[in-house]
Amino acid sequence: MSFIDVIKERAKADKKTIVLPESMDRRTFEAAEKILKEGIANLIIIGTPEEIEANSRGLDISGAVIVNPFDDPNKQKYIDLFVELRKSKGITPEIAKETIEKDYMYYACLMCKAGDADGAVSGACHSTANTIRPCLQLIKTKPGTKLVSAFFLMEVPDCRYGDNGIFVFADCGLNQNPNAEELAAIAGSSAESFKMLTGDEPKVAMLSYSSKGSAKHDDVTKVQDAVKVAKELYPDLELDGELQLDAAIVPEVGKSKAPGSTVAGRANTLIFPNLDAGNIGYKLVQRLARGEAYGPVLQGIAMPVNDLSRGCFSDDIVGVVAITAVQAQNK
């Protein structure tokens, strides 16, 4: 059984209700058919009858709840909630109504905030910003969160590295050039996410093109400083750096480049120094190693709302919905 199948089984054991707002994309309905057939989650799909008909033709989504944002009986409740949450920003009932009719992700987030859904998944045909903006405005961050960040759950076939080929890669979807304190926060959140999803202990590597001072540059210093901050904030966490990728995951290289490290050669949670490196890294593994990449999964939001790559397939949506459901179980 693959790891994502394990996640699906966990989702099935305590089914949650997940909102899919992208009724304008057929992949949403292909995924919905699979999710409903497998019993992974209860689904709400937001869309007009015309959108549903045009994009779900030939697919069985009869188990989903369809919400038309133009005649939903609960619409006024969501408008009122939107105004209450954003009145300090000048949101009027008219603006709220126009916004939720135009951008279904706002509707999805209001459903979550109102307790009518447990989480939402979007991003197949919208940018990360379009997914994150509504949830930051309406659902807001989890108490104690220093930084909202994003990770990919990577499942690499026939791989002896990481946790039998399972990794968390962060931040691969949100923070462009985090400073040392932000990198440390990303490391803490990612370790928590790894343990929540796998049940195993995270071993966190702060990645660089340098290992233990083998190169000198401000970019290296930033990662070194992040390691210091993270060790102060999370003293019980197995975390080390700065480490090159091979020193982080290959035991023989880890022993050579970072002797005495409890993480080098054994890392399963990889923290990239910036978004360029993270995005390139996960896509290299996905395309060249045929790894499964589920995400970007957001961490630090008060309720589970997750993003998708616009290049995703329907099976990727299924996986992210399963992860979202498991997050909801652990909220």
Coordinates of C-alpha atoms in Angstrom, one line a residue:
M1 CA 0.0 0.0 0.0
S2 CA 1.4 3.4 -1.0
F3 CA 1.6 6.1 1.6
I4 CA -1.1 8.2 0.0
D5 CA -3.4 5.1 0.3
V6 CA -2.6 5.1 4.0
I7 CA -3.7 8.7 4.2
K8 CA -6.9 7.9 2.3
E9 CA -7.7 5.1 4.8
R10 CA -7.2 7.5 7.7
A11 CA -9.5 10.0 5.9
K12 CA -12.2 7.3 5.5
A13 CA -12.1 6.4 9.2
D14 CA -13.5 9.8 10.2
K15 CA -15.0 11.4 7.1
K16 CA -14.8 15.2 6.8
T17 CA -16.6 17.6 4.5
I18 CA -14.3 19.3 2.0
V19 CA -15.3 22.2 -0.3
L20 CA -14.2 22.2 -4.0
P21 CA -14.8 25.7 -5.4
E22 CA -13.4 25.2 -8.9
S23 CA -16.5 24.0 -10.8
M24 CA -15.1 25.6 -13.9
D25 CA -12.4 22.8 -14.3
R26 CA -13.2 19.3 -15.3
R27 CA -10.4 17.9 -13.2
T28 CA -12.4 18.9 -10.1
F29 CA -15.2 16.5 -11.2
E30 CA -12.9 13.7 -12.2
A31 CA -11.4 13.9 -8.7
A32 CA -14.8 14.2 -7.1
E33 CA -16.0 11.0 -8.7
K34 CA -13.0 9.1 -7.3
I35 CA -13.3 10.7 -3.9
L36 CA -17.0 9.8 -3.6
K37 CA -16.5 6.3 -5.0
E38 CA -13.7 5.6 -2.5
G39 CA -15.5 7.3 0.4
I40 CA -12.6 9.5 1.2
A41 CA -14.6 12.6 2.2
N42 CA -18.0 14.3 1.9
L43 CA -17.9 16.9 -0.8
I44 CA -19.4 20.3 -1.5
I45 CA -18.9 21.6 -5.0
I46 CA -19.7 25.3 -5.6
G47 CA -21.0 26.2 -9.0
T48 CA -24.0 27.2 -11.1
P49 CA -26.1 24.5 -12.8
E50 CA -24.5 25.5 -16.1
E51 CA -21.0 25.1 -14.8
I52 CA -21.8 21.8 -13.2
E53 CA -23.4 20.4 -16.3
A54 CA -20.7 21.6 -18.7
N55 CA -17.8 20.2 -16.7
S56 CA -19.1 17.1 -15.1
R57 CA -20.7 15.5 -18.2
G58 CA -20.3 11.7 -18.1
L59 CA -19.1 11.6 -14.5
D60 CA -21.0 10.4 -11.4
I61 CA -20.9 13.1 -8.8
S62 CA -24.4 12.3 -7.4
G63 CA -23.0 12.0 -3.9
A64 CA -21.7 15.6 -3.7
V65 CA -23.7 18.5 -2.4
I66 CA -23.9 21.2 -5.1
V67 CA -24.2 24.8 -3.9
N68 CA -25.2 27.4 -6.4
P69 CA -23.8 30.7 -5.0
F70 CA -26.6 32.7 -6.6
D71 CA -29.5 31.0 -4.9
D72 CA -28.1 29.2 -1.9
P73 CA -30.5 29.4 1.1
N74 CA -27.5 30.1 3.3
K75 CA -26.1 32.9 1.2
Q76 CA -27.3 35.7 3.4
K77 CA -25.7 34.0 6.4
Y78 CA -22.3 34.0 4.6
I79 CA -22.8 37.6 3.4
D80 CA -23.4 38.7 7.0
L81 CA -20.4 36.7 8.3
F82 CA -18.2 38.3 5.6
V83 CA -19.3 41.8 6.6
E84 CA -18.7 41.0 10.3
L85 CA -15.2 39.6 9.6
R86 CA -14.1 42.5 7.3
K87 CA -16.1 45.5 8.4
S88 CA -13.0 47.2 9.6
K89 CA -11.8 47.0 6.0
G90 CA -14.9 48.6 4.6
I91 CA -16.7 45.5 3.4
T92 CA -20.4 46.3 2.9
P93 CA -23.1 43.7 2.2
E94 CA -23.1 44.8 -1.5
I95 CA -19.4 44.2 -1.8
A96 CA -19.6 40.9 0.1
K97 CA -22.4 39.7 -2.2
E98 CA -20.5 40.7 -5.4
T99 CA -17.2 39.1 -4.1
I100 CA -18.7 35.7 -3.2
E101 CA -20.6 35.5 -6.5
K102 CA -17.5 36.3 -8.5
D103 CA -14.9 34.3 -6.5
Y104 CA -16.1 31.0 -5.2
M105 CA -13.0 30.6 -3.0
Y106 CA -14.4 33.3 -0.7
Y107 CA -17.7 31.3 -0.6
A108 CA -15.7 28.1 0.3
C109 CA -13.8 29.9 3.1
L110 CA -17.0 31.3 4.5
M111 CA -18.5 27.9 4.6
C112 CA -15.5 26.7 6.6
K113 CA -15.6 29.6 8.9
A114 CA -19.3 29.1 9.6
G115 CA -18.7 25.5 10.5
D116 CA -20.6 24.1 7.4
A117 CA -17.4 22.5 6.0
D118 CA -14.1 21.2 7.5
G119 CA -11.7 22.3 4.8
A120 CA -11.3 23.5 1.2
V121 CA -9.0 22.7 -1.8
S122 CA -8.4 25.0 -4.7
G123 CA -5.7 26.0 -7.1
A124 CA -6.1 23.7 -10.2
C125 CA -6.9 26.7 -12.3
H126 CA -6.2 29.6 -9.9
S127 CA -2.9 31.0 -8.6
T128 CA -1.7 30.4 -5.1
A129 CA -2.5 34.0 -4.2
N130 CA -6.1 33.5 -5.2
T131 CA -6.3 30.5 -2.9
I132 CA -4.5 32.0 0.1
R133 CA -5.9 35.6 0.1
P134 CA -9.5 34.6 1.0
C135 CA -8.5 32.2 3.7
L136 CA -6.1 34.7 5.4
Q137 CA -8.9 37.3 5.3
L138 CA -11.7 35.1 6.5
I139 CA -10.3 32.0 8.3
K140 CA -7.1 33.6 9.5
T141 CA -4.1 32.0 11.1
K142 CA -3.8 29.4 13.8
P143 CA -3.1 30.8 17.2
G144 CA 0.6 31.0 17.9
T145 CA 1.5 30.8 14.2
K146 CA 4.6 32.9 13.3
L147 CA 4.3 32.4 9.6
V148 CA 2.0 30.7 7.1
S149 CA 4.0 28.4 4.8
A150 CA 3.5 25.7 2.3
F151 CA 4.9 22.2 1.8
F152 CA 4.7 19.3 -0.6
L153 CA 4.3 15.8 0.6
M154 CA 6.6 13.8 -1.6
E155 CA 6.3 10.1 -2.2
V156 CA 9.3 8.7 -4.2
P157 CA 9.0 5.2 -5.5
D158 CA 11.8 2.6 -4.9
C159 CA 13.6 5.1 -2.7
R160 CA 15.8 4.2 0.3
Y161 CA 16.2 7.8 1.5
G162 CA 14.0 9.8 3.8
D163 CA 11.3 7.8 5.5
N164 CA 11.2 5.0 2.9
G165 CA 10.8 7.6 0.1
I166 CA 8.4 9.9 2.1
F167 CA 9.5 13.5 2.5
V168 CA 8.1 16.9 3.4
F169 CA 9.6 19.6 1.2
A170 CA 9.2 23.2 2.4
D171 CA 8.6 26.0 1.5
C172 CA 7.9 25.2 -2.1
G173 CA 4.8 27.3 -2.7
L174 CA 4.5 30.5 -0.7
N175 CA 7.4 32.4 0.9
Q176 CA 9.8 33.8 -1.7
N177 CA 12.9 34.6 0.2
P178 CA 12.4 33.9 3.9
N179 CA 14.9 35.3 6.4
A180 CA 16.5 33.3 9.2
E181 CA 13.6 33.6 11.6
E182 CA 11.1 32.7 8.9
L183 CA 13.1 29.7 7.8
A184 CA 13.2 28.6 11.4
A185 CA 9.4 28.9 11.7
I186 CA 9.0 27.0 8.4
A187 CA 11.1 24.2 9.9
G188 CA 9.0 24.0 13.0
S189 CA 5.7 23.9 11.2
S190 CA 7.0 21.4 8.6
A191 CA 8.3 19.0 11.3
E192 CA 4.9 19.2 13.0
S193 CA 3.2 18.4 9.6
F194 CA 5.5 15.5 8.9
K195 CA 4.8 13.9 12.3
M196 CA 1.0 14.5 11.9
L197 CA 0.9 12.9 8.5
T198 CA 3.3 10.0 9.0
G199 CA 3.3 9.3 12.7
D200 CA 7.1 9.1 12.5
E201 CA 9.7 11.5 14.0
P202 CA 10.8 14.3 11.7
K203 CA 14.5 14.7 10.9
V204 CA 14.9 18.3 9.6
A205 CA 17.6 19.4 7.3
M206 CA 18.1 23.1 6.6
L207 CA 19.4 23.0 3.0
S208 CA 22.1 25.1 1.3
Y209 CA 24.8 24.7 -1.3
S210 CA 27.2 24.5 1.7
S211 CA 27.7 21.9 4.3
K212 CA 28.9 22.9 7.7
G213 CA 30.7 26.0 6.6
S214 CA 32.2 24.6 3.3
A215 CA 31.3 27.8 1.6
K216 CA 31.1 31.4 2.7
H217 CA 28.3 33.7 1.5
D218 CA 25.5 35.8 3.0
D219 CA 23.0 33.1 1.7
V220 CA 24.9 30.5 3.7
T221 CA 25.0 32.6 6.8
K222 CA 21.2 33.0 6.6
V223 CA 20.7 29.3 6.8
Q224 CA 23.3 29.0 9.6
D225 CA 21.4 31.6 11.5
A226 CA 18.1 29.9 10.9
V227 CA 19.6 26.7 12.4
K228 CA 20.6 28.6 15.5
V229 CA 17.1 30.1 15.8
A230 CA 15.3 26.8 15.2
K231 CA 17.4 25.0 17.8
E232 CA 16.5 27.6 20.4
L233 CA 12.8 27.5 19.5
Y234 CA 12.5 23.7 19.1
P235 CA 15.2 22.2 21.4
D236 CA 13.7 18.7 21.2
L237 CA 13.6 18.6 17.4
E238 CA 16.1 16.6 15.4
L239 CA 17.4 19.4 13.2
D240 CA 20.7 20.3 11.6
G241 CA 22.3 22.4 8.9
E242 CA 23.4 23.9 6.9
L243 CA 23.6 20.8 4.7
Q244 CA 23.8 20.1 1.0
L245 CA 21.1 17.9 -0.3
D246 CA 23.3 14.8 -0.6
A247 CA 24.7 15.3 2.9
A248 CA 21.1 15.6 4.2
I249 CA 19.7 12.4 2.7
V250 CA 22.6 10.0 1.7
P251 CA 24.1 8.2 4.7
E252 CA 27.6 7.8 3.3
V253 CA 27.8 11.5 2.3
G254 CA 26.3 12.6 5.5
K255 CA 29.0 10.8 7.5
S256 CA 31.7 12.4 5.4
K257 CA 30.4 16.0 5.2
A258 CA 28.7 16.3 8.7
P259 CA 30.3 13.7 11.0
G260 CA 28.5 13.3 14.3
S261 CA 25.2 14.8 13.0
T262 CA 22.1 12.9 14.0
V263 CA 20.2 14.3 10.9
A264 CA 22.8 14.2 8.1
G265 CA 22.1 11.2 5.8
R266 CA 18.8 10.5 7.5
A267 CA 16.7 13.7 6.8
N268 CA 13.0 13.3 5.9
T269 CA 12.0 17.0 6.2
L270 CA 13.8 19.3 3.8
I271 CA 13.8 23.0 4.3
F272 CA 14.8 24.9 1.2
P273 CA 16.5 28.3 1.5
N274 CA 14.1 30.1 -0.8
L275 CA 11.1 29.5 -3.1
D276 CA 13.2 29.2 -6.2
A277 CA 15.1 26.2 -4.8
G278 CA 12.0 24.6 -3.3
N279 CA 9.9 24.9 -6.4
I280 CA 12.7 23.6 -8.6
G281 CA 13.5 20.8 -6.2
Y282 CA 10.1 19.3 -5.9
K283 CA 9.5 19.5 -9.6
L284 CA 12.8 17.8 -10.4
V285 CA 11.8 14.9 -8.0
Q286 CA 8.3 14.8 -9.4
R287 CA 9.3 14.7 -13.1
L288 CA 12.7 12.9 -13.1
A289 CA 12.2 10.4 -10.2
R290 CA 8.5 10.0 -10.9
G291 CA 7.7 11.1 -7.4
E292 CA 4.2 11.9 -6.3
A293 CA 3.9 15.5 -5.2
Y294 CA 0.9 16.4 -3.1
G295 CA 0.4 20.1 -2.4
P296 CA 1.2 22.9 -1.8
V297 CA -0.3 22.0 1.6
L298 CA -0.7 25.1 3.7
Q299 CA 0.4 25.1 7.4
G300 CA -0.5 27.8 9.9
I301 CA -4.1 28.4 8.8
A302 CA -6.8 28.0 11.5
M303 CA -8.6 25.5 9.3
P304 CA -7.2 23.3 6.6
V305 CA -7.3 25.1 3.2
N306 CA -4.9 23.7 0.6
D307 CA -3.6 24.7 -2.7
L308 CA -3.0 22.8 -5.9
S309 CA -0.4 23.1 -8.7
R310 CA -2.1 24.3 -11.9
G311 CA -0.3 21.4 -13.6
C312 CA -2.0 18.9 -11.3
F313 CA -3.9 15.8 -12.4
S314 CA -7.2 14.6 -10.9
D315 CA -5.4 12.0 -8.8
D316 CA -3.3 14.8 -7.3
I317 CA -6.6 16.6 -6.2
V318 CA -7.8 13.3 -4.7
G319 CA -4.6 13.1 -2.7
V320 CA -4.7 16.7 -1.5
V321 CA -8.3 16.2 -0.4
A322 CA -7.3 13.2 1.6
I323 CA -4.5 15.1 3.3
T324 CA -6.9 18.0 3.9
A325 CA -9.4 15.6 5.6
V326 CA -6.6 14.2 7.8
Q327 CA -5.6 17.7 8.8
A328 CA -9.2 18.4 9.7
Q329 CA -9.2 15.4 11.9
N330 CA -6.2 16.7 13.8
K331 CA -7.2 20.4 13.9

